[in-house]
Coordinates of C-alpha atoms and ligand atoms in Angstrom, one line a residue:
M26 CA 40.5 -27.8 -30.2
T27 CA 37.1 -26.8 -28.9
V28 CA 37.0 -24.3 -26.1
F29 CA 33.9 -24.5 -23.9
T30 CA 32.9 -21.2 -22.1
T31 CA 30.4 -21.4 -19.4
T32 CA 28.5 -18.3 -18.0
P33 CA 28.7 -18.3 -14.2
P34 CA 25.4 -18.9 -12.5
R35 CA 23.4 -15.9 -11.7
S36 CA 23.6 -14.6 -8.1
L37 CA 21.7 -11.9 -6.2
D38 CA 25.1 -10.3 -5.5
D39 CA 25.6 -9.6 -9.2
P40 CA 25.5 -5.9 -9.6
G41 CA 23.6 -6.1 -12.9
L42 CA 21.0 -8.6 -11.9
G43 CA 18.5 -6.1 -10.5
E44 CA 18.6 -4.1 -13.7
E45 CA 18.3 -7.3 -15.8
Y46 CA 15.3 -8.5 -13.9
L47 CA 13.6 -5.0 -14.0
R48 CA 14.1 -5.0 -17.8
L49 CA 12.5 -8.5 -18.0
V50 CA 9.4 -7.5 -16.0
G51 CA 9.3 -4.1 -17.9
D52 CA 9.3 -6.0 -21.2
G53 CA 6.6 -8.3 -20.1
D54 CA 9.0 -11.2 -20.4
E55 CA 7.3 -13.6 -17.9
Y56 CA 9.3 -16.6 -19.1
G57 CA 12.7 -14.8 -18.6
A58 CA 11.7 -13.4 -15.2
V59 CA 10.6 -16.8 -13.9
E60 CA 13.8 -18.4 -15.4
V61 CA 15.9 -16.0 -13.4
V62 CA 14.0 -16.9 -10.2
N63 CA 14.3 -20.6 -10.9
E64 CA 18.0 -20.3 -11.6
L65 CA 18.6 -18.4 -8.3
L66 CA 16.7 -21.0 -6.3
E67 CA 18.6 -23.8 -8.1
N68 CA 21.9 -22.1 -7.1
G69 CA 20.9 -22.3 -3.5
T70 CA 19.7 -18.7 -3.0
P71 CA 17.3 -18.7 0.0
P72 CA 13.7 -18.2 -1.3
Q73 CA 13.3 -15.4 1.3
R74 CA 16.1 -13.4 -0.4
V75 CA 14.6 -14.0 -3.8
M76 CA 11.3 -12.6 -2.6
L77 CA 12.6 -9.6 -0.7
D78 CA 15.8 -8.7 -2.5
L79 CA 14.6 -9.3 -6.0
I80 CA 10.8 -9.4 -6.4
A81 CA 9.9 -6.8 -3.7
R82 CA 12.8 -4.5 -4.5
T83 CA 11.9 -4.5 -8.2
Q84 CA 8.2 -3.7 -7.4
G85 CA 9.5 -0.6 -5.5
R86 CA 11.4 0.4 -8.7
V87 CA 8.3 -0.2 -10.7
G88 CA 6.4 2.2 -8.4
E89 CA 9.1 4.9 -8.9
L90 CA 9.1 4.6 -12.7
W91 CA 5.3 4.9 -12.7
A92 CA 5.3 7.9 -10.4
A93 CA 8.0 9.5 -12.6
N94 CA 5.7 9.0 -15.6
E95 CA 8.4 6.8 -17.2
W96 CA 6.2 3.8 -17.2
S97 CA 2.5 3.7 -18.1
I98 CA -0.1 2.2 -15.8
A99 CA -0.4 -0.7 -18.2
R100 CA 3.3 -1.4 -18.1
E101 CA 3.1 -1.3 -14.2
H102 CA 0.1 -3.7 -14.2
A103 CA 1.9 -6.1 -16.6
A104 CA 5.1 -5.9 -14.5
T105 CA 3.1 -6.6 -11.3
A106 CA 1.4 -9.6 -13.0
I107 CA 4.9 -11.0 -13.8
S108 CA 6.0 -10.4 -10.2
E109 CA 3.0 -12.4 -9.0
R110 CA 4.0 -15.3 -11.4
A111 CA 7.6 -15.1 -10.1
L112 CA 6.3 -15.2 -6.5
A113 CA 4.2 -18.3 -7.4
A114 CA 7.3 -19.9 -8.8
V115 CA 9.1 -19.3 -5.5
A116 CA 6.2 -20.7 -3.6
A117 CA 5.9 -23.8 -5.8
R118 CA 9.5 -24.8 -5.2
S119 CA 9.6 -24.3 -1.4
S120 CA 7.2 -26.1 0.8
V121 CA 7.3 -26.2 4.6
R122 CA 5.1 -28.3 6.9
P123 CA 3.3 -25.9 9.3
T124 CA 4.5 -26.2 12.9
R125 CA 3.9 -22.8 14.5
G126 CA 0.2 -21.9 14.4
R127 CA -2.3 -20.4 12.1
I128 CA -2.4 -16.9 10.8
T129 CA -4.9 -15.0 8.6
V130 CA -3.3 -12.6 6.2
A131 CA -5.5 -10.0 4.6
C132 CA -5.6 -6.5 3.1
V133 CA -8.1 -4.1 4.7
D134 CA -11.3 -3.1 3.0
G135 CA -10.6 -1.0 -0.1
E136 CA -6.9 -1.9 -0.2
W137 CA -5.9 -3.4 -3.5
H138 CA -2.1 -3.9 -2.9
A139 CA -2.2 -7.7 -2.5
L140 CA 1.3 -8.4 -3.6
P141 CA 3.2 -7.0 -0.5
V142 CA 1.1 -9.0 1.8
R143 CA 1.3 -12.1 -0.4
I144 CA 5.1 -11.8 0.0
L145 CA 4.5 -11.6 3.8
G146 CA 2.3 -14.7 3.6
E147 CA 4.9 -16.7 1.7
M148 CA 7.6 -15.6 4.3
L149 CA 5.3 -16.8 7.1
R150 CA 4.7 -20.1 5.4
L151 CA 8.4 -20.7 5.0
D152 CA 8.7 -19.9 8.7
G153 CA 6.3 -22.7 9.6
W154 CA 3.0 -20.9 9.9
R155 CA -0.2 -22.2 8.5
V156 CA -1.4 -19.2 6.4
D157 CA -4.9 -18.4 5.3
F158 CA -4.3 -15.8 2.6
L159 CA -7.4 -13.7 2.0
G160 CA -5.9 -11.3 -0.5
A161 CA -7.0 -7.8 -1.4
N162 CA -10.0 -5.8 -0.2
V163 CA -11.4 -7.9 2.7
P164 CA -14.4 -6.3 4.4
G165 CA -14.2 -6.3 8.2
T166 CA -17.3 -8.4 8.7
H167 CA -16.1 -11.1 6.3
L168 CA -12.8 -11.1 8.1
V169 CA -14.4 -11.7 11.4
T170 CA -16.6 -14.5 10.0
H171 CA -13.4 -16.1 8.8
L172 CA -11.9 -15.8 12.2
H173 CA -14.9 -17.6 13.7
Q174 CA -14.5 -20.4 11.2
T175 CA -10.8 -20.9 11.5
G176 CA -9.7 -19.8 14.9
P177 CA -6.3 -18.4 14.0
D178 CA -3.6 -17.3 16.4
A179 CA -3.1 -13.9 14.8
V180 CA -4.3 -11.7 12.0
A181 CA -1.8 -9.9 9.8
L182 CA -3.5 -6.9 8.3
S183 CA -2.1 -4.8 5.5
C184 CA -2.8 -1.1 4.7
M185 CA -0.7 0.5 2.0
I186 CA -2.8 3.6 1.5
A187 CA -3.5 5.8 4.5
T188 CA -7.1 6.6 3.2
R189 CA -8.0 3.1 4.4
L190 CA -7.1 3.7 8.0
P191 CA -10.7 4.2 9.2
R192 CA -11.7 0.8 7.7
A193 CA -8.5 -0.7 9.2
H194 CA -9.5 0.6 12.6
A195 CA -12.9 -1.1 12.4
A196 CA -11.3 -4.4 11.3
I197 CA -8.6 -4.2 14.1
T198 CA -11.2 -3.5 16.8
A199 CA -13.4 -6.3 15.5
C200 CA -10.6 -8.9 15.4
R201 CA -9.4 -7.9 18.9
S202 CA -13.0 -8.0 20.2
V203 CA -13.2 -11.7 19.3
G204 CA -9.8 -12.3 21.0
V205 CA -7.5 -12.5 18.0
P206 CA -4.4 -10.3 18.2
V207 CA -3.5 -8.2 15.2
I208 CA -0.2 -7.4 13.7
A209 CA -0.3 -4.5 11.2
G210 CA 2.0 -3.5 8.4
G211 CA 2.2 -1.6 5.1
R212 CA 3.2 2.0 4.5
G213 CA -0.4 3.2 5.1
F214 CA 0.2 2.8 8.8
G215 CA 2.7 5.6 8.6
P216 CA 6.4 6.1 9.5
D217 CA 7.3 3.7 12.3
G218 CA 3.7 2.4 12.2
R219 CA 2.6 5.4 14.3
W220 CA -1.0 5.3 13.1
A221 CA -1.2 1.5 13.8
V222 CA -0.6 2.3 17.4
K223 CA -3.4 4.8 17.5
L224 CA -5.8 2.3 16.0
G225 CA -4.9 -0.2 18.8
T226 CA -3.0 -2.9 17.0
D227 CA -1.2 -5.4 19.1
A228 CA 2.0 -5.1 17.0
W229 CA 3.4 -3.5 13.9
A230 CA 6.2 -4.5 11.6
A231 CA 7.9 -2.6 8.8
G232 CA 8.4 -5.5 6.6
A233 CA 8.0 -9.3 6.3
Q234 CA 11.3 -10.2 8.0
E235 CA 10.5 -7.8 10.9
A236 CA 7.1 -9.4 11.2
L237 CA 8.7 -12.9 11.5
D238 CA 11.0 -11.6 14.2
R239 CA 8.0 -10.0 16.1
L240 CA 5.9 -13.2 15.8
N241 CA 8.9 -15.3 17.0
G242 CA 9.2 -13.1 20.0
D243 CA 6.7 -12.8 22.8
W244 CA 3.6 -13.7 20.8
P245 CA 0.7 -13.8 21.5
P246 CA 0.5 -10.5 23.4
R247 CA -2.1 -9.9 26.0
I248 CA -5.0 -8.2 24.3
G249 CA -6.1 -5.2 26.3
D250 CA -9.6 -3.7 26.3
P251 CA -10.4 -3.3 22.5
Y252 CA -12.8 -0.6 23.3
E253 CA -10.1 1.7 24.8
T254 CA -9.0 2.5 21.3
A255 CA -12.2 1.9 19.5
F256 CA -13.4 5.4 19.0
L257 CA -11.6 7.9 16.8
G258 CA -12.9 10.6 14.4
D259 CA -15.1 13.6 15.3
D260 CA -17.7 15.8 13.8
E261 CA -15.3 17.3 11.3
Y262 CA -14.3 13.8 10.1
T263 CA -17.9 12.8 9.8
Y264 CA -18.8 15.9 7.9
V265 CA -16.0 15.5 5.4
V266 CA -16.9 11.8 4.8
R267 CA -20.6 12.4 4.4
H268 CA -20.1 15.3 2.0
R269 CA -17.3 13.8 -0.1
G270 CA -19.4 13.8 -3.3
D271 CA -20.5 17.5 -2.9
L272 CA -17.0 18.6 -2.0
V273 CA -15.5 17.0 -5.1
S274 CA -18.3 18.0 -7.5
T275 CA -18.4 21.6 -6.3
A276 CA -14.6 21.9 -6.5
L277 CA -14.7 20.4 -10.1
V278 CA -17.4 22.9 -11.2
R279 CA -15.4 25.9 -9.8
L280 CA -12.1 24.6 -11.1
A281 CA -12.8 25.7 -14.7
A282 CA -13.0 29.4 -13.6
A283 CA -10.1 29.1 -11.1
Y284 CA -7.7 27.3 -13.4
P285 CA -8.4 28.1 -17.1
P286 CA -6.2 25.3 -18.6
V287 CA -8.9 22.8 -17.3
S288 CA -11.3 24.0 -20.1
G289 CA -9.0 22.4 -22.6
Y290 CA -8.9 19.1 -20.8
D291 CA -10.0 15.9 -22.6
Q292 CA -12.2 13.3 -20.9
R293 CA -9.3 11.4 -19.6
Q294 CA -7.8 14.5 -18.0
H295 CA -11.2 15.4 -16.5
D296 CA -11.5 11.9 -15.0
A297 CA -8.0 12.1 -13.6
T298 CA -8.7 15.5 -12.0
A299 CA -11.9 14.2 -10.4
E300 CA -10.0 11.2 -9.1
D301 CA -7.3 13.5 -7.7
L302 CA -9.9 15.7 -5.9
G303 CA -11.4 12.5 -4.5
H304 CA -8.0 11.7 -3.1
V305 CA -7.7 15.2 -1.6
V306 CA -10.9 14.6 0.4
D307 CA -10.0 11.0 1.3
F308 CA -6.6 11.9 2.7
L309 CA -8.1 14.9 4.5
A310 CA -10.6 12.6 6.1
A311 CA -7.9 10.2 7.1
A312 CA -5.8 13.0 8.6
L313 CA -8.8 14.2 10.6
Y314 CA -9.5 10.6 11.7
V315 CA -6.2 10.0 13.3
D316 CA -5.7 13.7 14.1
D317 CA -2.4 14.0 12.3
A318 CA -1.8 16.5 9.5
Q319 CA 1.2 14.5 8.3
I320 CA -1.1 12.1 6.4
F321 CA -2.2 15.0 4.3
T322 CA 1.1 16.8 4.0
D323 CA 2.8 13.6 2.8
F324 CA 0.0 13.1 0.3
V325 CA 0.3 16.7 -1.0
Q326 CA 4.1 16.3 -1.5
W327 CA 3.7 13.0 -3.2
T328 CA 0.8 14.1 -5.5
S329 CA 2.6 17.3 -6.4
A330 CA 5.6 15.3 -7.6
V331 CA 3.4 12.8 -9.5
L332 CA 1.5 15.7 -11.2
E333 CA 4.7 17.6 -12.0
A334 CA 6.1 14.5 -13.7
R335 CA 2.9 14.8 -15.9
E336 CA 3.5 18.5 -16.5
V337 CA 0.8 19.7 -14.2
P338 CA 2.2 22.6 -12.2
P339 CA 2.0 22.7 -8.3
V340 CA -0.3 25.8 -8.7
A341 CA -3.1 23.5 -10.1
L342 CA -3.0 21.3 -7.0
Q343 CA -2.9 24.4 -4.8
I344 CA -6.1 25.7 -6.5
G345 CA -7.7 22.3 -6.1
L346 CA -6.9 22.4 -2.4
M347 CA -8.2 25.9 -1.9
L348 CA -11.5 25.0 -3.7
V349 CA -12.0 22.2 -1.2
R350 CA -10.9 24.5 1.7
D351 CA -13.4 27.2 0.7
Q352 CA -16.2 24.7 1.3
L353 CA -15.0 23.9 4.8
R354 CA -15.0 27.4 6.4
D355 CA -16.8 26.2 9.5
Y356 CA -14.4 23.3 10.1
P357 CA -11.2 24.7 11.8
A358 CA -9.4 21.4 12.0
A359 CA -9.9 20.6 8.3
I360 CA -8.8 24.1 7.4
A361 CA -5.6 23.7 9.5
V362 CA -4.8 20.3 7.8
I363 CA -5.3 21.8 4.3
D364 CA -3.2 24.9 5.2
A365 CA -0.4 22.5 6.3
G366 CA -0.7 20.8 3.0
V367 CA -0.6 24.0 1.0
A368 CA 2.4 25.2 2.9
K369 CA 4.3 22.1 1.6
L370 CA 3.8 23.1 -2.1
R371 CA 6.6 24.8 -3.9
P372 CA 5.7 28.4 -4.8
Ligands
B12_23 C1 1.6 -2.6 -7.9 C2 1.1 -1.4 -7.3 C3 -0.3 -1.2 -7.4 C4 -1.2 -2.2 -7.9 C5 -1.4 -3.3 -6.8 C6 -1.6 -4.7 -7.4 C7 -1.2 -5.8 -6.5 N1 -1.6 -7.0 -6.9 O1 -0.7 -5.7 -5.5 C8 -2.5 -1.4 -8.2 C9 -2.6 -1.0 -9.6 C10 -3.8 -2.0 -7.8 C11 -2.2 -0.1 -7.3 C12 -3.2 0.8 -7.0 C13 -2.9 2.0 -6.4 N2 -1.7 2.5 -6.0 CO1 -0.1 1.4 -6.0 N3 1.5 0.6 -6.1 C14 2.0 -0.5 -6.6 C15 3.5 -0.6 -6.4 C16 4.2 -0.2 -7.8 C17 4.0 -2.0 -6.0 C18 3.4 -2.5 -4.7 C19 4.2 -3.7 -4.3 O2 4.0 -4.8 -4.7 N4 5.3 -3.4 -3.6 C20 6.3 -4.4 -3.2 C21 6.2 -4.6 -1.7 C22 7.0 -5.9 -1.4 O3 6.7 -3.5 -1.1 P1 6.8 -3.2 0.4 O4 5.9 -2.1 0.8 O5 8.3 -3.1 0.8 O6 6.2 -4.5 1.2 C23 6.6 -4.7 2.5 C24 5.8 -3.9 3.5 O7 4.8 -3.1 2.9 C25 5.3 -4.9 4.5 N5 3.9 -5.1 4.6 C26 2.9 -4.9 3.7 N6 1.7 -5.3 4.3 C27 2.0 -5.8 5.5 C28 1.2 -6.4 6.5 C29 1.7 -6.8 7.7 C30 0.9 -7.4 8.7 C31 3.1 -6.6 7.9 C32 3.7 -7.0 9.2 C33 3.9 -6.1 6.9 C34 3.4 -5.7 5.7 O8 5.9 -6.1 4.2 C35 6.1 -6.2 2.8 C36 7.2 -7.2 2.5 O9 8.4 -7.0 3.2 C37 3.8 0.4 -5.3 C38 5.2 0.9 -5.2 C39 5.9 0.5 -4.0 N7 7.0 1.1 -3.6 O10 5.5 -0.4 -3.3 C40 2.6 1.4 -5.6 C41 2.1 2.4 -4.5 C42 2.0 1.6 -3.2 N8 0.8 2.7 -5.0 C43 0.5 3.9 -4.8 C44 -0.8 4.5 -5.1 C45 -0.9 6.0 -4.9 C46 -1.8 3.8 -5.7 C47 -3.2 4.3 -6.0 C48 -3.8 5.3 -5.1 C49 -3.1 4.8 -7.4 C50 -4.3 5.5 -8.0 N9 -4.2 6.8 -8.3 O11 -5.3 4.8 -8.1 C51 -4.0 3.0 -6.1 C52 -4.7 2.7 -4.7 C53 -5.5 1.4 -4.8 C54 -6.0 1.0 -3.4 N10 -7.1 1.6 -3.0 O12 -5.4 0.1 -2.8 C55 1.6 4.7 -4.1 C56 1.4 5.0 -2.7 C57 1.9 6.4 -2.4 C58 1.4 6.9 -1.0 N11 1.0 8.1 -1.0 O13 1.5 6.2 -0.1 C59 2.9 3.8 -4.4 C60 4.0 3.8 -3.3 C61 3.4 4.2 -5.8 C62 4.3 5.4 -5.8 N12 5.6 5.3 -5.9 O14 3.8 6.5 -5.6 N13 -0.9 0.0 -7.0

């Protein structure tokens, strides 16, 4: 007698599915990852859940593994490419005729995290919106040209890195000036979207589902005077931005004397150090722009953890911060922000 055994269909509620899917994207197994997605959809799993509870959640794990130095940048890139394929597979199998209105979905200038906002775009499409997806790194002027050409009901603007906030502000003001309300999202706008409010957005949402809820509520909002929130930043912000190159290069030159291990760095380590010092100045500028040291203290805590995972001790970051600080003696707000950052470092 032949006994047939059938494996039960996969479900998002399977405790091991998240790990299995992470393993597939981590192994670069595009075929396997897409197969899981297709199977879930065939079994009746809502596409929204596949996007949020599988693809988005896995990307979060990918970020943690990269930050902990367990996965290389290349492995993260490969995994993200597979997530994009998986997302395309979801989109290909679920089509909804637009009934709600038209929305432009874009990342702010200099923002390369296109996948989070792509997920938002697909969620909006499934909710009946006609979506114009502009992707990563959209300069404000081009965004406004697009608004003139398409006349959307809203702009959904993503900022995942707080250093892009000044550019986000310019884009938000420009969109509102031409009468198009802006909903903002992404971790760059801060906890509870607190910096989005400062930049004058009409709405903020933590995630794609929250954005749908907000847009299905009392939308469109009445756009107030866009110029009421159009001006932020002061002399200190302007000084730091204008002297970014000098601040970084001077700190780099002085670093060899202040932190001797640097003299043994290879080219790759030198480049990474220069990039890190660039981030120090960029996050400092963003903190000055919105007048909130938390942007900088969050950055210091995060960078210190990332560096420690790569065996760079907190004292190296501390020295880097002090070398930038030494060049800003006449700028009390900048000094206060850097001091708040230094205070967050483990002794
Ligand atoms: C993939 C990835 C990249 C890729 C992006 C490729 C792509 N096509 O997207 C690349 C390699 C380009 C990249 C670059 C960098 N990255 Co990166 N990246 C990631 C990673 C691993 C996944 C991003 C993702 O897809 N997340 C999945 C989505 C679904 O997550 P989500 O945030 O929950 O998404 C929801 C919300 O954000 C919200 N949302 C997003 N946008 C919007 C917009 C609106 C209008 C609304 C309403 C909602 C909304 O809705 C989404 C869906 O629910 C994250 C880790 C993470 N936890 O996200 C790091 C991460 C975001 N990156 C990080 C960093 C630091 C960087 C770099 C600075 C690294 C470097 N040293 O160069 C650069 C910055 C580049 C730039 N200027 O933009 C950090 C940010 C830390 C911080 N301080 O905030 C993270 C958190 C990694 C980590 N654990 O440390 N990155």
